[in-house]
mmCIF file of C-alpha atoms in Angstrom:
data_model
loop_
_atom_site.group_PDB
_atom_site.id
_atom_site.type_symbol
_atom_site.label_atom_id
_atom_site.label_comp_id
_atom_site.label_asym_id
_atom_site.label_seq_id
_atom_site.Cartn_x
_atom_site.Cartn_y
_atom_site.Cartn_z
ATOM 1 C CA ASP C 623 0.058 0.226 -0.082
ATOM 2 C CA GLN C 624 1.807 3.010 -1.394
ATOM 3 C CA GLN C 625 0.885 5.905 0.998
ATOM 4 C CA VAL C 626 2.412 8.760 -0.632
ATOM 5 C CA LYS C 627 2.808 8.386 -4.762
ATOM 6 C CA GLN C 628 4.791 10.341 -7.394
ATOM 7 C CA ASN C 629 3.120 9.039 -10.873
ATOM 8 C CA SER C 630 5.927 10.862 -13.331
ATOM 9 C CA PRO C 631 9.099 8.883 -12.332
ATOM 10 C CA SER C 632 11.047 11.248 -14.953
ATOM 11 C CA LEU C 633 10.606 14.812 -16.096
ATOM 12 C CA SER C 634 13.113 17.037 -18.039
ATOM 13 C CA VAL C 635 12.692 21.040 -18.189
ATOM 14 C CA GLN C 636 14.766 23.274 -19.894
ATOM 15 C CA GLU C 637 16.944 25.378 -17.779
ATOM 16 C CA GLY C 638 15.795 28.888 -16.817
ATOM 17 C CA ARG C 639 12.091 27.524 -17.117
ATOM 18 C CA ILE C 640 9.829 26.028 -14.270
ATOM 19 C CA SER C 641 10.119 23.159 -12.616
ATOM 20 C CA ILE C 642 6.778 21.301 -11.112
ATOM 21 C CA LEU C 643 6.967 18.130 -9.021
ATOM 22 C CA ASN C 644 3.946 16.358 -8.543
ATOM 23 C CA CYS C 645 3.059 14.437 -5.239
ATOM 24 C CA ASP C 646 -0.264 12.515 -3.694
ATOM 25 C CA TYR C 647 -1.081 10.982 -0.610
ATOM 26 C CA THR C 648 -3.921 9.041 0.994
ATOM 27 C CA ASN C 649 -3.323 9.038 4.771
ATOM 28 C CA SER C 650 -5.014 11.959 5.782
ATOM 29 C CA MET C 651 -3.213 11.540 9.269
ATOM 30 C CA PHE C 652 -0.206 12.942 8.327
ATOM 31 C CA ASP C 653 0.399 16.644 9.143
ATOM 32 C CA TYR C 654 4.223 17.692 7.777
ATOM 33 C CA PHE C 655 5.409 16.770 3.898
ATOM 34 C CA LEU C 656 8.581 17.423 3.122
ATOM 35 C CA TRP C 657 11.133 17.267 -0.217
ATOM 36 C CA TYR C 658 14.452 15.363 -0.343
ATOM 37 C CA LYS C 659 16.813 15.856 -3.189
ATOM 38 C CA LYS C 660 19.107 12.747 -3.907
ATOM 39 C CA TYR C 661 22.551 13.071 -6.450
ATOM 40 C CA PRO C 662 23.844 9.831 -7.383
ATOM 41 C CA ALA C 663 26.183 7.990 -5.190
ATOM 42 C CA GLU C 664 25.020 10.202 -2.404
ATOM 43 C CA GLY C 665 21.687 10.000 0.373
ATOM 44 C CA PRO C 666 19.139 12.021 0.111
ATOM 45 C CA THR C 667 19.341 15.402 1.399
ATOM 46 C CA PHE C 668 16.315 17.811 3.055
ATOM 47 C CA LEU C 669 15.065 20.664 0.951
ATOM 48 C CA ILE C 670 12.107 22.585 1.937
ATOM 49 C CA SER C 671 8.601 21.022 4.506
ATOM 50 C CA ILE C 672 5.157 22.255 4.617
ATOM 51 C CA SER C 673 2.551 21.884 7.762
ATOM 52 C CA SER C 674 -0.518 20.940 6.735
ATOM 53 C CA ILE C 675 -1.973 24.047 8.177
ATOM 54 C CA LYS C 676 -0.259 25.821 5.760
ATOM 55 C CA ASP C 677 -0.902 25.968 1.869
ATOM 56 C CA LYS C 678 2.078 27.355 0.790
ATOM 57 C CA ASN C 679 6.059 27.623 1.970
ATOM 58 C CA GLU C 680 9.008 29.392 0.020
ATOM 59 C CA ASP C 681 12.560 28.803 0.415
ATOM 60 C CA GLY C 682 14.468 30.898 -2.173
ATOM 61 C CA ARG C 683 13.727 29.154 -5.905
ATOM 62 C CA PHE C 684 11.589 26.554 -4.231
ATOM 63 C CA THR C 685 8.280 26.419 -3.129
ATOM 64 C CA VAL C 686 6.244 23.844 -2.090
ATOM 65 C CA PHE C 687 1.856 24.272 -2.558
ATOM 66 C CA LEU C 688 -0.466 21.714 -0.143
ATOM 67 C CA ASN C 689 -4.154 21.270 -1.582
ATOM 68 C CA LYS C 690 -5.048 19.010 1.700
ATOM 69 C CA SER C 691 -8.594 18.609 -0.105
ATOM 70 C CA ALA C 692 -6.957 16.690 -2.956
ATOM 71 C CA LYS C 693 -4.337 15.304 -0.885
ATOM 72 C CA HIS C 694 -1.681 16.670 -3.078
ATOM 73 C CA LEU C 695 1.350 18.458 -3.225
ATOM 74 C CA SER C 696 3.642 19.969 -5.559
ATOM 75 C CA LEU C 697 7.194 21.223 -5.803
ATOM 76 C CA HIS C 698 8.075 24.310 -7.876
ATOM 77 C CA ILE C 699 11.440 25.377 -8.521
ATOM 78 C CA VAL C 700 11.831 28.777 -10.422
ATOM 79 C CA PRO C 701 14.512 29.077 -12.580
ATOM 80 C CA SER C 702 15.274 25.633 -12.941
ATOM 81 C CA GLN C 703 19.441 25.377 -13.185
ATOM 82 C CA PRO C 704 21.482 22.359 -14.279
ATOM 83 C CA GLY C 705 22.683 21.573 -10.510
ATOM 84 C CA ASP C 706 19.009 21.197 -9.918
ATOM 85 C CA SER C 707 19.155 17.820 -11.846
ATOM 86 C CA ALA C 708 18.229 14.649 -9.355
ATOM 87 C CA VAL C 709 15.754 12.680 -8.310
ATOM 88 C CA TYR C 710 13.366 14.261 -5.787
ATOM 89 C CA PHE C 711 11.829 12.390 -3.328
ATOM 90 C CA CYS C 712 8.148 13.395 -1.891
ATOM 91 C CA ALA C 713 7.841 12.172 1.825
ATOM 92 C CA ALA C 714 4.722 12.867 4.524
ATOM 93 C CA ARG C 715 4.846 12.663 8.219
ATOM 94 C CA TRP C 716 2.274 11.993 10.933
ATOM 95 C CA ASP C 717 3.390 13.896 14.010
ATOM 96 C CA ILE C 718 4.438 12.246 17.373
ATOM 97 C CA LEU C 719 2.158 14.803 19.370
ATOM 98 C CA THR C 720 -1.292 13.533 16.983
ATOM 99 C CA GLY C 721 -0.080 9.929 17.637
ATOM 100 C CA GLY C 722 1.983 8.885 14.957
ATOM 101 C CA GLY C 723 5.593 7.444 15.210
ATOM 102 C CA ASN C 724 8.711 10.188 14.236
ATOM 103 C CA LYS C 725 8.784 8.190 10.958
ATOM 104 C CA LEU C 726 8.698 9.633 7.261
ATOM 105 C CA THR C 727 7.013 7.895 4.452
ATOM 106 C CA PHE C 728 8.826 8.513 0.822
ATOM 107 C CA GLY C 729 7.361 8.485 -2.715
ATOM 108 C CA THR C 730 9.348 6.261 -5.758
ATOM 109 C CA GLY C 731 10.872 9.758 -6.900
ATOM 110 C CA THR C 732 10.886 11.902 -9.582
ATOM 111 C CA GLN C 733 14.743 11.890 -11.643
ATOM 112 C CA LEU C 734 14.400 15.894 -12.884
ATOM 113 C CA LYS C 735 16.674 16.619 -15.932
ATOM 114 C CA VAL C 736 17.240 20.186 -16.251
ATOM 115 C CA GLU C 737 18.961 20.721 -20.117
ATOM 116 C CA LEU C 738 20.760 23.515 -21.147
ATOM 117 C CA ASP I 1194 30.436 16.953 13.042
ATOM 118 C CA ALA I 1195 31.191 14.130 9.676
ATOM 119 C CA GLY I 1196 27.019 13.331 9.493
ATOM 120 C CA VAL I 1197 25.986 9.906 9.401
ATOM 121 C CA ILE I 1198 28.437 7.255 8.431
ATOM 122 C CA GLN I 1199 27.538 3.982 6.893
ATOM 123 C CA SER I 1200 29.765 1.365 5.868
ATOM 124 C CA PRO I 1201 30.684 -0.291 3.706
ATOM 125 C CA ARG I 1202 29.946 1.837 0.688
ATOM 126 C CA HIS I 1203 29.454 -1.141 -1.636
ATOM 127 C CA GLU I 1204 29.211 -4.879 -0.522
ATOM 128 C CA VAL I 1205 29.284 -8.133 -3.012
ATOM 129 C CA THR I 1206 28.365 -11.157 -1.453
ATOM 130 C CA GLU I 1207 27.171 -14.392 -3.016
ATOM 131 C CA MET I 1208 23.930 -15.778 -2.368
ATOM 132 C CA GLY I 1209 23.653 -17.229 1.529
ATOM 133 C CA GLN I 1210 26.145 -15.507 2.571
ATOM 134 C CA GLU I 1211 25.557 -13.166 5.587
ATOM 135 C CA VAL I 1212 25.711 -9.659 5.061
ATOM 136 C CA THR I 1213 26.257 -6.807 8.322
ATOM 137 C CA LEU I 1214 25.850 -3.029 7.165
ATOM 138 C CA ARG I 1215 27.004 -0.785 9.693
ATOM 139 C CA CYS I 1216 25.813 3.070 10.912
ATOM 140 C CA LYS I 1217 27.257 5.658 13.204
ATOM 141 C CA PRO I 1218 24.389 8.145 13.491
ATOM 142 C CA ILE I 1219 24.784 11.602 14.143
ATOM 143 C CA SER I 1220 25.828 12.004 17.781
ATOM 144 C CA GLY I 1221 22.891 13.324 20.140
ATOM 145 C CA HIS I 1222 20.671 12.661 17.670
ATOM 146 C CA ASP I 1223 17.570 10.134 19.628
ATOM 147 C CA TYR I 1224 16.298 8.327 15.959
ATOM 148 C CA LEU I 1225 17.966 5.946 13.810
ATOM 149 C CA PHE I 1226 16.161 4.758 10.863
ATOM 150 C CA TRP I 1227 17.000 2.290 8.023
ATOM 151 C CA TYR I 1228 15.774 2.627 4.694
ATOM 152 C CA ARG I 1229 15.979 0.387 1.554
ATOM 153 C CA GLN I 1230 15.886 2.059 -1.633
ATOM 154 C CA THR I 1231 14.439 0.058 -4.908
ATOM 155 C CA MET I 1232 13.423 0.795 -8.504
ATOM 156 C CA MET I 1233 9.837 -0.301 -7.670
ATOM 157 C CA ARG I 1234 9.435 0.873 -3.951
ATOM 158 C CA GLY I 1235 11.634 4.037 -3.816
ATOM 159 C CA LEU I 1236 12.295 4.362 -0.522
ATOM 160 C CA GLU I 1237 10.773 1.684 2.141
ATOM 161 C CA LEU I 1238 11.508 2.018 5.821
ATOM 162 C CA LEU I 1239 12.968 -0.910 7.011
ATOM 163 C CA ILE I 1240 12.805 -0.603 10.808
ATOM 164 C CA TYR I 1241 13.786 2.558 13.444
ATOM 165 C CA PHE I 1242 14.997 3.047 16.910
ATOM 166 C CA ASN I 1243 14.236 5.636 19.285
ATOM 167 C CA ASN I 1244 16.707 5.419 22.112
ATOM 168 C CA ASN I 1245 18.522 2.708 20.772
ATOM 169 C CA VAL I 1246 15.101 0.424 21.436
ATOM 170 C CA PRO I 1247 13.414 -0.909 18.466
ATOM 171 C CA ILE I 1248 9.887 0.979 17.936
ATOM 172 C CA ASP I 1249 8.427 -0.215 14.837
ATOM 173 C CA ASP I 1250 10.118 -3.371 12.458
ATOM 174 C CA SER I 1251 7.356 -3.430 10.513
ATOM 175 C CA GLY I 1252 9.149 -2.778 7.287
ATOM 176 C CA MET I 1253 11.399 -5.418 7.646
ATOM 177 C CA PRO I 1254 10.432 -7.930 4.601
ATOM 178 C CA GLU I 1255 11.560 -11.436 6.420
ATOM 179 C CA ASP I 1256 12.903 -13.442 9.420
ATOM 180 C CA ARG I 1257 16.455 -13.091 7.597
ATOM 181 C CA PHE I 1258 16.544 -9.359 8.595
ATOM 182 C CA SER I 1259 17.585 -8.204 11.962
ATOM 183 C CA ALA I 1260 18.548 -4.986 13.035
ATOM 184 C CA LYS I 1261 20.274 -3.589 16.358
ATOM 185 C CA MET I 1262 21.825 -0.864 17.995
ATOM 186 C CA PRO I 1263 23.533 -1.722 20.849
ATOM 187 C CA ASN I 1264 24.269 2.126 22.007
ATOM 188 C CA ALA I 1265 23.663 5.316 21.040
ATOM 189 C CA SER I 1266 26.397 5.606 18.143
ATOM 190 C CA PHE I 1267 26.126 2.245 16.320
ATOM 191 C CA SER I 1268 23.761 0.271 14.885
ATOM 192 C CA THR I 1269 23.672 -2.820 12.159
ATOM 193 C CA LEU I 1270 21.732 -4.456 9.862
ATOM 194 C CA LYS I 1271 22.121 -7.566 9.339
ATOM 195 C CA ILE I 1272 20.940 -10.210 6.441
ATOM 196 C CA GLN I 1273 21.453 -14.105 6.566
ATOM 197 C CA PRO I 1274 21.133 -15.525 4.229
ATOM 198 C CA SER I 1275 21.199 -13.219 1.521
ATOM 199 C CA GLU I 1276 19.386 -13.755 -1.589
ATOM 200 C CA PRO I 1277 19.464 -12.086 -4.547
ATOM 201 C CA ARG I 1278 16.679 -9.970 -4.391
ATOM 202 C CA ASP I 1279 18.025 -8.309 -1.612
ATOM 203 C CA SER I 1280 20.263 -6.224 -3.501
ATOM 204 C CA ALA I 1281 19.285 -2.620 -3.767
ATOM 205 C CA VAL I 1282 20.893 0.859 -1.888
ATOM 206 C CA TYR I 1283 20.756 0.567 2.251
ATOM 207 C CA PHE I 1284 20.198 4.009 3.505
ATOM 208 C CA CYS I 1285 21.033 4.823 7.599
ATOM 209 C CA ALA I 1286 19.464 8.369 8.671
ATOM 210 C CA SER I 1287 19.140 9.558 12.212
ATOM 211 C CA SER I 1288 17.044 12.841 13.382
ATOM 212 C CA PRO I 1289 17.016 14.624 16.775
ATOM 213 C CA GLY I 1290 12.960 13.549 17.729
ATOM 214 C CA GLY I 1291 10.410 15.850 19.098
ATOM 215 C CA PRO I 1292 7.741 17.377 16.956
ATOM 216 C CA GLY I 1293 7.634 19.562 13.652
ATOM 217 C CA GLY I 1294 8.398 19.363 10.278
ATOM 218 C CA TYR I 1295 12.093 18.499 10.311
ATOM 219 C CA GLY I 1296 14.059 16.193 8.253
ATOM 220 C CA TYR I 1297 16.201 13.419 8.464
ATOM 221 C CA THR I 1298 19.947 13.331 7.857
ATOM 222 C CA PHE I 1299 21.196 10.447 5.702
ATOM 223 C CA GLY I 1300 24.261 8.390 5.093
ATOM 224 C CA SER I 1301 25.454 7.735 1.352
ATOM 225 C CA GLY I 1302 24.370 4.469 1.623
ATOM 226 C CA THR I 1303 25.859 1.185 1.259
ATOM 227 C CA ARG I 1304 24.773 -0.366 -2.438
ATOM 228 C CA LEU I 1305 24.754 -4.205 -1.725
ATOM 229 C CA THR I 1306 24.816 -6.534 -4.344
ATOM 230 C CA VAL I 1307 23.898 -10.582 -4.405
ATOM 231 C CA VAL I 1308 25.084 -12.486 -6.865
#
């Protein structure tokens, strides 16, 4: 049972344009959502997160949008740069304070390629 | 801090052999996680510890897999006997715990190949 889904295994974007990576989830108890970035032969690194009480969080070129009613979130990268080429994982967490454990459930990842 | 340290980086072993993966978490982090990355399932949680105690091992695929955390600075994931379908990248991660939307810190992973 895949509670966090990334339906696009790959995405190709031109440098300078916007990259939009999508993620869907099924568990309504999730209250934090995170994006991780992974380069080959390295571990995933934390990129940005959003609380379920918000609908947008921005950090420089990266913005995450959350649509709770649709159980959908997206990561926008503007402008896209060649160094952004990596695998992006969406993750969700059911917070300790509301009864969940301190564990992240990840999607299968989307390979982003930013072309010159 | 050197981050989360995993060893070995690569492991090639024959089917049926025992494999031990090692992890040193970040000092002061109360939580330690073992994940496995595959193309089909992405990053799947195998087991996690809080203050050296296993909290949730529901992701451990079979009895062939076992994990220990004898102290706050060391954990092992053991596969005995190994099978070709165990081939994957295994990641260890640690976090300080508590509520909020913070992320984990991952190690660089161990790429396991069982032939």
